[in-house]
PDB file of C-alpha atoms in Angstrom:
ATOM      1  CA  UNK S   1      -0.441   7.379  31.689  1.00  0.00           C
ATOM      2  CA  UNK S   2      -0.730   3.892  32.451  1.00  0.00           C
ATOM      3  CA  UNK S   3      -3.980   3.039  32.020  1.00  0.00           C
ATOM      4  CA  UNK S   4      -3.380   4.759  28.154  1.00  0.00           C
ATOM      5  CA  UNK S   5      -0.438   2.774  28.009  1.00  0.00           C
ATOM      6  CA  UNK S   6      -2.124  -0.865  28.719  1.00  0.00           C
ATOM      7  CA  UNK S   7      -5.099   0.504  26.567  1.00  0.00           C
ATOM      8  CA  UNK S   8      -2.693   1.007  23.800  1.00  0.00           C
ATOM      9  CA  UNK S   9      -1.571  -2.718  24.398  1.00  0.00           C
ATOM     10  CA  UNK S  10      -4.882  -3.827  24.110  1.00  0.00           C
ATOM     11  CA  UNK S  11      -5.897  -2.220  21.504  1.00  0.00           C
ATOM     12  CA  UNK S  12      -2.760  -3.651  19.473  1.00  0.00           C
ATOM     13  CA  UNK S  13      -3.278  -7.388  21.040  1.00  0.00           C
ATOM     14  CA  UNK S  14      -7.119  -6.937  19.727  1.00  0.00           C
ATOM     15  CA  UNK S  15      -6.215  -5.907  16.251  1.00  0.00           C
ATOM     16  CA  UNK S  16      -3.670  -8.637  16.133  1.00  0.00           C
ATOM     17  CA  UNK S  17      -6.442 -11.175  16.642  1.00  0.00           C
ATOM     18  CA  UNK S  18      -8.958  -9.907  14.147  1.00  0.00           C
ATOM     19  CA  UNK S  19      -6.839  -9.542  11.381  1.00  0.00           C
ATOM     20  CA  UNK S  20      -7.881 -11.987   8.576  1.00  0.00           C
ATOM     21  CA  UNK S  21      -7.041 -12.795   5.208  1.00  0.00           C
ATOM     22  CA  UNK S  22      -9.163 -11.250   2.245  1.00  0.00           C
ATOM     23  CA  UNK S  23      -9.730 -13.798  -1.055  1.00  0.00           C
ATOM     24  CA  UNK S  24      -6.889 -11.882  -2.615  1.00  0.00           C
ATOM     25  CA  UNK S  25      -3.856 -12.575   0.173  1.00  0.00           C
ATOM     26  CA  UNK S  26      -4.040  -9.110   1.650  1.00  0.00           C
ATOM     27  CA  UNK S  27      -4.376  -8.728   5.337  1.00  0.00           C
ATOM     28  CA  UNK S  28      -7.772  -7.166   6.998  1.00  0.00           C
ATOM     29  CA  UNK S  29      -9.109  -6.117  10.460  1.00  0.00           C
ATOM     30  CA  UNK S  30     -12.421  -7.334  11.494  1.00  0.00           C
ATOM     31  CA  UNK S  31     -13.861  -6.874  14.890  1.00  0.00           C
ATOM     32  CA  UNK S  32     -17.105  -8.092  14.324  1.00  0.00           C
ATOM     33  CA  UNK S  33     -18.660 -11.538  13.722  1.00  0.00           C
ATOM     34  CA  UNK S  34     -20.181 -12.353  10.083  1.00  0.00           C
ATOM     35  CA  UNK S  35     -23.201 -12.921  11.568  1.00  0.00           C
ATOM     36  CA  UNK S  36     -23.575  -9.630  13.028  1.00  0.00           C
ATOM     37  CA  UNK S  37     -22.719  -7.626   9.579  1.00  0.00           C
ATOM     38  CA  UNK S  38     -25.023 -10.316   8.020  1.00  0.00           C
ATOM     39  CA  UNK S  39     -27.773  -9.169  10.199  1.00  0.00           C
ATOM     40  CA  UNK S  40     -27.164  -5.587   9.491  1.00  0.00           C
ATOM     41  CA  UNK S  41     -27.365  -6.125   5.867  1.00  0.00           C
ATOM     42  CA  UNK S  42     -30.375  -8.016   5.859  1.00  0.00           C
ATOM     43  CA  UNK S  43     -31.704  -5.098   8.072  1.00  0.00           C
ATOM     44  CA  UNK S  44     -30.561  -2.289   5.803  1.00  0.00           C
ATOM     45  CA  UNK S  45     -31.915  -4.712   2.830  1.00  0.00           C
ATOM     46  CA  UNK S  46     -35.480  -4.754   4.074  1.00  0.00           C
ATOM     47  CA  UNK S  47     -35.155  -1.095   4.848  1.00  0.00           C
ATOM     48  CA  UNK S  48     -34.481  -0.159   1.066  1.00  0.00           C
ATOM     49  CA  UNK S  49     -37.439  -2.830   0.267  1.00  0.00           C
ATOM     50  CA  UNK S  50     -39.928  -0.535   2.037  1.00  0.00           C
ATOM     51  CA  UNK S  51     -38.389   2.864   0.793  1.00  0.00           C
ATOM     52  CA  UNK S  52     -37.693   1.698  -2.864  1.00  0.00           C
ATOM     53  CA  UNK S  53     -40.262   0.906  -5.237  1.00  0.00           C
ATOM     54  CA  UNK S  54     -39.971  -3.062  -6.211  1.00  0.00           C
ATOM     55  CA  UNK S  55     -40.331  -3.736 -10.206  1.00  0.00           C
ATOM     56  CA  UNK S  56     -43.012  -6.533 -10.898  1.00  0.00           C
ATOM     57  CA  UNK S  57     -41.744  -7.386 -13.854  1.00  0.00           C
ATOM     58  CA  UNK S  58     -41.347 -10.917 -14.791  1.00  0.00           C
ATOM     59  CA  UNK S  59     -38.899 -10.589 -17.448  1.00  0.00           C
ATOM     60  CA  UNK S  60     -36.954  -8.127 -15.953  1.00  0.00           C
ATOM     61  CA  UNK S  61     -36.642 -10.144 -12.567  1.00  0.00           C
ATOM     62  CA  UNK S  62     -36.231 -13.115 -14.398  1.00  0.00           C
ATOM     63  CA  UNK S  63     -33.150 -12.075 -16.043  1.00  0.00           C
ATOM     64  CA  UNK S  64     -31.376 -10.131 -13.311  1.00  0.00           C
ATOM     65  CA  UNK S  65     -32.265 -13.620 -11.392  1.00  0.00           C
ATOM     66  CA  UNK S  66     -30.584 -15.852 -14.010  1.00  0.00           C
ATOM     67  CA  UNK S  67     -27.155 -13.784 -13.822  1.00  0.00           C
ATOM     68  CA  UNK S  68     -27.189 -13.749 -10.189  1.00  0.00           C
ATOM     69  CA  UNK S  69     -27.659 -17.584 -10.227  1.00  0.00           C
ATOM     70  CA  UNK S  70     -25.079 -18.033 -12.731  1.00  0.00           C
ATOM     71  CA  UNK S  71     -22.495 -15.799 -10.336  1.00  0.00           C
ATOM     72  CA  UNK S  72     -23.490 -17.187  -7.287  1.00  0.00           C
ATOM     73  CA  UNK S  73     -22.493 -20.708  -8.458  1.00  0.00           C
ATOM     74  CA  UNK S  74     -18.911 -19.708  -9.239  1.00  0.00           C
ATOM     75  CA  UNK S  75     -18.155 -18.693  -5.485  1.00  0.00           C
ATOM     76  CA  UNK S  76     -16.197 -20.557  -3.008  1.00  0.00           C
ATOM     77  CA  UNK S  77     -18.632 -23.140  -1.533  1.00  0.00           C
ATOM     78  CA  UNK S  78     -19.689 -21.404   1.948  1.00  0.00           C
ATOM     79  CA  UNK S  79     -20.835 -18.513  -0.362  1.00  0.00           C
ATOM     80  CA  UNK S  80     -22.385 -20.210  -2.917  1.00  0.00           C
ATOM     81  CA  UNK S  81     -24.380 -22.908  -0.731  1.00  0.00           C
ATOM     82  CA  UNK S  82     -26.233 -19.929   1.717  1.00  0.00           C
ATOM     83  CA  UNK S  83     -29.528 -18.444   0.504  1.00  0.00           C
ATOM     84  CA  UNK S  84     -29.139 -15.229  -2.088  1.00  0.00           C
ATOM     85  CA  UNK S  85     -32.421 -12.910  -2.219  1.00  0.00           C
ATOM     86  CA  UNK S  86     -32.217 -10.780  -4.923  1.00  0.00           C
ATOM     87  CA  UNK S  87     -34.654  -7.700  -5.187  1.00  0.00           C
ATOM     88  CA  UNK S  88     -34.925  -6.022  -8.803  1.00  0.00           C
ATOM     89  CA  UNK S  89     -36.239  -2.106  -8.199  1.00  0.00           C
ATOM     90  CA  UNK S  90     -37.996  -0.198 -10.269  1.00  0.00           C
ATOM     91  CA  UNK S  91     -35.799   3.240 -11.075  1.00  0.00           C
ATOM     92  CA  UNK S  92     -34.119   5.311 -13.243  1.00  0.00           C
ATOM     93  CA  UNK S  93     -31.057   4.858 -10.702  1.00  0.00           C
ATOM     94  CA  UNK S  94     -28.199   3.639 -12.226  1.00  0.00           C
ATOM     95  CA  UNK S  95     -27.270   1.181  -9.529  1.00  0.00           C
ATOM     96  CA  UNK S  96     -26.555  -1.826  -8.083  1.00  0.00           C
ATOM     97  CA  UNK S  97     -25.314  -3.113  -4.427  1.00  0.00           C
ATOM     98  CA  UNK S  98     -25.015  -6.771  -2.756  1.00  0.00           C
ATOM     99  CA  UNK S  99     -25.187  -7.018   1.131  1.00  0.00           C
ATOM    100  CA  UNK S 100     -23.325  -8.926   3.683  1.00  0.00           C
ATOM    101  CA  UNK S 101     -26.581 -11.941   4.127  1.00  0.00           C
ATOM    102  CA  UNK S 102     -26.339 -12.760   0.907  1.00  0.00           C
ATOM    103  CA  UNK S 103     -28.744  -9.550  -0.675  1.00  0.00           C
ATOM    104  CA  UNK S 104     -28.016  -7.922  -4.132  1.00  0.00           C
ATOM    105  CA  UNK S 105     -30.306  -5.150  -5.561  1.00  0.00           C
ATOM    106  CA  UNK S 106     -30.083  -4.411  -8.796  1.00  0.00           C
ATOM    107  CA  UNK S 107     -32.200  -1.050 -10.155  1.00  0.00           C
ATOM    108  CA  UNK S 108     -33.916  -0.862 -13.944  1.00  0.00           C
ATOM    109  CA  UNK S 109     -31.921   2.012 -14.891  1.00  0.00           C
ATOM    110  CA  UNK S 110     -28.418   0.064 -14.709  1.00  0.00           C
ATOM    111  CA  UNK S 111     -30.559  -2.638 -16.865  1.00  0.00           C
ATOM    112  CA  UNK S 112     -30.933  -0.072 -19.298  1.00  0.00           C
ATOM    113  CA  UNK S 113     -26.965   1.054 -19.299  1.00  0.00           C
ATOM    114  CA  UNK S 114     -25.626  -2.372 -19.607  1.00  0.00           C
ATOM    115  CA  UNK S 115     -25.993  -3.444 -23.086  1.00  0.00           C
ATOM    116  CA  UNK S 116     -26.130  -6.889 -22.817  1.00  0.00           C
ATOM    117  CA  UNK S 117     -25.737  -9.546 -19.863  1.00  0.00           C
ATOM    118  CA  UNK S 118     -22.292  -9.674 -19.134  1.00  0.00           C
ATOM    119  CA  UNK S 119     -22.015  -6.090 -19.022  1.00  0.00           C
ATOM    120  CA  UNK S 120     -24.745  -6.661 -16.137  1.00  0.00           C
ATOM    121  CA  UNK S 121     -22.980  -9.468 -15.179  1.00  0.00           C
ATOM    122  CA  UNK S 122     -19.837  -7.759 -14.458  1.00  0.00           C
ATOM    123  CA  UNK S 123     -21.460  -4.916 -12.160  1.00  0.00           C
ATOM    124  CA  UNK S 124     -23.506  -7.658 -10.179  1.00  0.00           C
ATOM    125  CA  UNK S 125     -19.879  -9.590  -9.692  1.00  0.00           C
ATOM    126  CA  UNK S 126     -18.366  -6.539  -8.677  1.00  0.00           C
ATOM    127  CA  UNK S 127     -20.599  -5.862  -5.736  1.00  0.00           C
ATOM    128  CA  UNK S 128     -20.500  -9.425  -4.864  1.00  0.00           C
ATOM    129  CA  UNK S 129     -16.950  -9.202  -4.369  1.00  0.00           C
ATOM    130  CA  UNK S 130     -17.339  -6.693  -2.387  1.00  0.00           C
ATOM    131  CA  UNK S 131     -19.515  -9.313   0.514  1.00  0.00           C
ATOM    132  CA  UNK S 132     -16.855 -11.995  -0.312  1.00  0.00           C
ATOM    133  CA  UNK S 133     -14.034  -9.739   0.477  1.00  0.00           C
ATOM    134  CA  UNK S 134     -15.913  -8.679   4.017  1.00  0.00           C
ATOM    135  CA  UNK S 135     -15.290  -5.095   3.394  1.00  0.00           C
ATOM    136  CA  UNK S 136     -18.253  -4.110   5.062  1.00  0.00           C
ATOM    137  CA  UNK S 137     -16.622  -5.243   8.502  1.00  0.00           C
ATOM    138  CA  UNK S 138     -13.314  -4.103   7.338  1.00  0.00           C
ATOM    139  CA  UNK S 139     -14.824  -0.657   6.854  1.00  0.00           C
ATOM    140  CA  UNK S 140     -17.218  -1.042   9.953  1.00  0.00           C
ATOM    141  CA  UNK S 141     -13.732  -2.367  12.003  1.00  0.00           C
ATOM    142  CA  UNK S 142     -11.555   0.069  10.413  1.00  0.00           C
ATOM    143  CA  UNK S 143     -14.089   3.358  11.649  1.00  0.00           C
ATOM    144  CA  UNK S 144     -14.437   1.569  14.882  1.00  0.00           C
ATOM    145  CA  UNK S 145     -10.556   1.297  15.962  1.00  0.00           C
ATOM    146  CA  UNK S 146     -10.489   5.017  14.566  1.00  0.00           C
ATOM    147  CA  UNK S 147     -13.307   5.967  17.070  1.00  0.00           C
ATOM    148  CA  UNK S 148     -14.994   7.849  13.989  1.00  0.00           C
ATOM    149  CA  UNK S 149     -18.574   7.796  15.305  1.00  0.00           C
ATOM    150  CA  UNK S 150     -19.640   4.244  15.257  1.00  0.00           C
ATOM    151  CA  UNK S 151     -20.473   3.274  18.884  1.00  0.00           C
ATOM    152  CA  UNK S 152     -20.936  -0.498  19.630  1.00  0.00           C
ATOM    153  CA  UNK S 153     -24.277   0.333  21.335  1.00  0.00           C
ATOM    154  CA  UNK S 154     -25.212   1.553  17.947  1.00  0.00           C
ATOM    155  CA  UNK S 155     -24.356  -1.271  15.747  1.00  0.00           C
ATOM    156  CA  UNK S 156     -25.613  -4.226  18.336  1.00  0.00           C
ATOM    157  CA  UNK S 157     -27.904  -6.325  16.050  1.00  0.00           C
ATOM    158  CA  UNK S 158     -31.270  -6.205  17.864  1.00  0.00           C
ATOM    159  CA  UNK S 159     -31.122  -2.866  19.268  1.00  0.00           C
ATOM    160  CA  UNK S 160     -32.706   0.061  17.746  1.00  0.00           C
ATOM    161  CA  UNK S 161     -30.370   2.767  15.895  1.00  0.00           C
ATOM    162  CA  UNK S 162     -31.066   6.507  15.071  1.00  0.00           C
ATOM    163  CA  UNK S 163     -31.884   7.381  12.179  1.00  0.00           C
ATOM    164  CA  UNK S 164     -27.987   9.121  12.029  1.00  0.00           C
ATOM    165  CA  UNK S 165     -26.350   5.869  13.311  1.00  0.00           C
ATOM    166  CA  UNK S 166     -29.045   3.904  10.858  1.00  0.00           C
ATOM    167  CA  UNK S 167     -27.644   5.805   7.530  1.00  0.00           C
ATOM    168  CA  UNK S 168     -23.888   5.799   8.797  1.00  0.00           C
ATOM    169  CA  UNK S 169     -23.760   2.032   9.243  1.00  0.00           C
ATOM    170  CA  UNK S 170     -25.835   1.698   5.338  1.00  0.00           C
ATOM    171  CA  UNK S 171     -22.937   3.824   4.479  1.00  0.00           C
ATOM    172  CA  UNK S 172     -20.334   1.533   5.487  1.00  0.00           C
ATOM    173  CA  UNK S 173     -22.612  -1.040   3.511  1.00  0.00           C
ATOM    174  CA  UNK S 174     -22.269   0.523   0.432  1.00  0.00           C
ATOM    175  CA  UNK S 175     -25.494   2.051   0.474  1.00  0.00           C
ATOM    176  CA  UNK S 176     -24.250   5.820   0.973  1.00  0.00           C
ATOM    177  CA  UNK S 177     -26.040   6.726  -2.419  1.00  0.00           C
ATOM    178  CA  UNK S 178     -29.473   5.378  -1.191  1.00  0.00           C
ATOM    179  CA  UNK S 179     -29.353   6.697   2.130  1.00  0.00           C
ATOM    180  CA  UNK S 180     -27.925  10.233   1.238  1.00  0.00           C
ATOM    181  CA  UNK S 181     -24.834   9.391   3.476  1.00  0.00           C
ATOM    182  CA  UNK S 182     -21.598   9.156   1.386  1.00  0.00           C
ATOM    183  CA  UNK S 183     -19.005   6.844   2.123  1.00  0.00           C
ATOM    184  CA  UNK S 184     -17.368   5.179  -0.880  1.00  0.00           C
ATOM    185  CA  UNK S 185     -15.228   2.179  -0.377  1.00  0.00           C
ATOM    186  CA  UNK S 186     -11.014   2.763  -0.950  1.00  0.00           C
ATOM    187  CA  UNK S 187      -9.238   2.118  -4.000  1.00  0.00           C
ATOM    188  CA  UNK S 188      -7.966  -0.766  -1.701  1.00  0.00           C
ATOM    189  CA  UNK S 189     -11.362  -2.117  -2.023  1.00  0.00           C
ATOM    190  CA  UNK S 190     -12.678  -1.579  -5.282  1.00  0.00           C
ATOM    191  CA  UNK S 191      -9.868  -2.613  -7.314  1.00  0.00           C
ATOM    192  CA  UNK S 192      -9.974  -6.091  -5.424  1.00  0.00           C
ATOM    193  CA  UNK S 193     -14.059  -5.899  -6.332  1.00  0.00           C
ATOM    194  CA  UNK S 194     -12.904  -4.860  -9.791  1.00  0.00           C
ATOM    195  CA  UNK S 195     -10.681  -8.119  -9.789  1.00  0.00           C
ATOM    196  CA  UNK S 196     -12.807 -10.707  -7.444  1.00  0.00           C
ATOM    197  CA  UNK S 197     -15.773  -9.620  -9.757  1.00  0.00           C
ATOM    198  CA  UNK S 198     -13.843 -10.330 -13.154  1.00  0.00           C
ATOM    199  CA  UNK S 199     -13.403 -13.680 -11.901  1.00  0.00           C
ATOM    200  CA  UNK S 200     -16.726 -14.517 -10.919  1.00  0.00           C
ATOM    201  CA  UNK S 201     -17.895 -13.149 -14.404  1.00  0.00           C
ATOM    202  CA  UNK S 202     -15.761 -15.042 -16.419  1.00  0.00           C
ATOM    203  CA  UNK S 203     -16.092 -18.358 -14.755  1.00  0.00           C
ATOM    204  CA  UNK S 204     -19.522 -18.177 -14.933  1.00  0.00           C
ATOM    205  CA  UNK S 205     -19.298 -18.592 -18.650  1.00  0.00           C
ATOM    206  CA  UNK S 206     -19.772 -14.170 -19.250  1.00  0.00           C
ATOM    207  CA  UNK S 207     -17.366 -12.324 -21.446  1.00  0.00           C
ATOM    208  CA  UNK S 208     -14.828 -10.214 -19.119  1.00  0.00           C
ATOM    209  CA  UNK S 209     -13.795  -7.800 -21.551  1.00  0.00           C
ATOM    210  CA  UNK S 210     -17.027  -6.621 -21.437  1.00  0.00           C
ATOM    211  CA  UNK S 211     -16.625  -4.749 -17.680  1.00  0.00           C
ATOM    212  CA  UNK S 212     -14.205  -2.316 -19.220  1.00  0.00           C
ATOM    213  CA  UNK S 213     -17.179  -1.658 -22.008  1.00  0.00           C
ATOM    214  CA  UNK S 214     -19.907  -0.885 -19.250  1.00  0.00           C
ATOM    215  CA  UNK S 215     -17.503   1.379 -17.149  1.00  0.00           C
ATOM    216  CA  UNK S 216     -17.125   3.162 -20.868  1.00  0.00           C
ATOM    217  CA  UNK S 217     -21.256   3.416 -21.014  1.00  0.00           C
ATOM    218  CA  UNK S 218     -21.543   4.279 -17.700  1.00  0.00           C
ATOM    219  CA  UNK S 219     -19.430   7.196 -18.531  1.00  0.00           C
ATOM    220  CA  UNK S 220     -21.078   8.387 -20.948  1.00  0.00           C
ATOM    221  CA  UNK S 221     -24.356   8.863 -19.178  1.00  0.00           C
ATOM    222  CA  UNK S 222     -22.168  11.399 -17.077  1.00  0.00           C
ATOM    223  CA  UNK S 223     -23.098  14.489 -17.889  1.00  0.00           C
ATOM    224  CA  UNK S 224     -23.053  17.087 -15.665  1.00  0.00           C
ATOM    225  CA  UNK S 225     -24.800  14.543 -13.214  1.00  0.00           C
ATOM    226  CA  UNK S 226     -23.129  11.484 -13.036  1.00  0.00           C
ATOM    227  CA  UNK S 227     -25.156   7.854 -12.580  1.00  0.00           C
ATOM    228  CA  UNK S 228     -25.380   6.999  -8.797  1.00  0.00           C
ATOM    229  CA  UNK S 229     -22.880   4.032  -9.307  1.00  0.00           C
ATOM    230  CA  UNK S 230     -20.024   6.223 -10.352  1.00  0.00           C
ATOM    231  CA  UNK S 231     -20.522   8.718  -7.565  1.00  0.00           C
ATOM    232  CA  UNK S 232     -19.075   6.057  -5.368  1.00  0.00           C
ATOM    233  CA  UNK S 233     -17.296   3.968  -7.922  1.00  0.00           C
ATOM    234  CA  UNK S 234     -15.056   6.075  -9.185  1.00  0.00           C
ATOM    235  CA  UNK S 235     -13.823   5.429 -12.577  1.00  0.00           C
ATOM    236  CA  UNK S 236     -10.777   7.061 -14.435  1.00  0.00           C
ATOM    237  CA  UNK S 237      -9.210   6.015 -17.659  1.00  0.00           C
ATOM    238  CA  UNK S 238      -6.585   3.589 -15.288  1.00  0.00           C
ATOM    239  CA  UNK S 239      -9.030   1.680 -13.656  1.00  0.00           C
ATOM    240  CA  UNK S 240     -10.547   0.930 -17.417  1.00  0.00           C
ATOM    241  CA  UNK S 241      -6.984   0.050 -18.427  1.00  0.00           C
ATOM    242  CA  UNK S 242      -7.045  -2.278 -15.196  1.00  0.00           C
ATOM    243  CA  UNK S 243      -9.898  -3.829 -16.291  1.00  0.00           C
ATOM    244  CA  UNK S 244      -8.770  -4.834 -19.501  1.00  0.00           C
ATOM    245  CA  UNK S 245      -5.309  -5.919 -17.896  1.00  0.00           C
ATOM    246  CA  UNK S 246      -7.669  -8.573 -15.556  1.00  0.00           C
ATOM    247  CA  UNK S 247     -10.088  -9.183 -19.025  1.00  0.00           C
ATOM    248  CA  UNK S 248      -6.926 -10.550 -20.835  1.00  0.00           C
ATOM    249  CA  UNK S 249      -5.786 -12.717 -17.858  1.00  0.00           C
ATOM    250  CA  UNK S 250      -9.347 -14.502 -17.229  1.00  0.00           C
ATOM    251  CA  UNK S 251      -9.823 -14.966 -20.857  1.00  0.00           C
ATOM    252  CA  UNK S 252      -8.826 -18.461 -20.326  1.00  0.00           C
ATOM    253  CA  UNK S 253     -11.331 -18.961 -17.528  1.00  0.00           C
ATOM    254  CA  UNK S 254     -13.964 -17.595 -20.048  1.00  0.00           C
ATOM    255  CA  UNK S 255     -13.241 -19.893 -22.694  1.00  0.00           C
ATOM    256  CA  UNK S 256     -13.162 -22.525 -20.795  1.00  0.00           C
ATOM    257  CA  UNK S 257     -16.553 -22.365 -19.313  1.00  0.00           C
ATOM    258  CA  UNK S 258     -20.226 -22.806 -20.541  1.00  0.00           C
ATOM    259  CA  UNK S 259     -21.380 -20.160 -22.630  1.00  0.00           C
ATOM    260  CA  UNK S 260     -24.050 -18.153 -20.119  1.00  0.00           C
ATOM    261  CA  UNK S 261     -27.752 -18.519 -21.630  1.00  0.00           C
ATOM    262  CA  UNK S 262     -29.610 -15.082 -19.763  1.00  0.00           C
ATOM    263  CA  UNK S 263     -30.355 -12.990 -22.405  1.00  0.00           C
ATOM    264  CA  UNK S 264     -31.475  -9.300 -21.736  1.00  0.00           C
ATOM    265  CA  UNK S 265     -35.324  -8.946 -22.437  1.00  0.00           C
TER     266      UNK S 265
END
């Protein structure tokens, strides 16, 4: 009884320490260094980069590229100073992701759905917010205090992981879709990705009404099989409304910043 008692306590005195701040004011746990997450994402990155087919396409990259850049520029300086790499693949998956380690992927078949660049624009901000927010280790730290299968001998950076512990962890990346191994972030999560994104967007000189419009084509493509983006973005008629509701309020932002030149191919 006592030793469950002090390893209540310090449990507790542990949590207390590792709770952090996300870019929105609301409080986090992390129990794990940014390095290490960075390292697993840049792991899990070169992972997909073997198992996904990489488009060669000049135009294509050099667009997805250009919005990227233009995002990238907008974030608070540790974030937009590091090194981005940003991988373009060549599928009909409607998709996108960015990685703690500074790694977005962005797949043809979104480039097809989004009708112009800021409709891109807004889906690549949105999983950006999602690294600036550090809900990978939130998710990671959360499933780790819950004692929910993630064993620290399995997430060490450096050590090897089976293939089980391999496609959990790309689940709490975001990568559930890729992987097969579903694990789609909270409402917690995305609406602050929704709202960190729309901010990103706008500064960055793209329209932000037009996120509400790509959620409205994604839809569309439903069907009795939805894209792979909405299977773990979900995406009812209030989170639109939301969107709209943070459009209005970074209008101002928008208008106030140089027009973005990408232009889809």
């Amino acid at each position: 009884m006592r030793t469950l008692k002090f390893g209540l306590i310090a449990t507790a005195l542990v949590g207390l320490m590792a709770c952090t701040q996300s870019p929105t004011g609301r409080s986090q746990l992390q129990l794990f260094s940014s390095d290490e997450i960075a390292q697993l994402g840049a792991q899990s990155y070169n992972t997909l980069k073997e198992k996904e087919k990489v488009s060669t396409d000049p135009a294509i990259n050099q667009y997805v590229q250009c919005i990227a850049d233009d995002l990238i520029a907008t974030l608070p300086s540790s974030w937009a100073q590091q090194q981005w790499e940003v991988t373009v693949f060549d599928s009909d998956a409607v998709n996108a992701f960015a990685l703690p380690g500074g790694k977005i992927g962005v797949y043809t078949g979104l480039i097809d759905v989004a009708e112009n660049s800021s409709q891109l624009a807004a889906v690549i901000g949105h999983e950006i917010g999602h690294v600036i927010a550090e809900h990978s280790n939130e998710r990671m730290s959360n499933q780790f205090a819950a004692g929910l299968g993630l064993q620290l001998g399995g997430i060490l950076v450096g050590q090897e992981m089976e293939s089980e512990q391999a496609a959990l962890v790309m689940g709490v990346l975001g990568l559930g879709v890729q992987l097969g191994y579903i694990l789609p972030y909270s409402r917690i999560h995305e609406s602050e990705s929704d709202e960190l994104g729309l901010r990103y967007m706008a500064a960055a000189g793209y329209d932000p009404r037009e996120a509400a419009e790509l959620w409205r084509n994604m839809a569309k493509q439903g069907g009795p099989t939805p894209p792979e983006f909405l299977s773990t973005h979900p995406s009812p008629q209030t989170r639109i409304d939301k969107l709209e509701e943070l459009a209005a309020d970074a209008m101002s932002t928008y208008r106030q910043a140089p027009k973005a030149s990408c232009r889809k191919p």
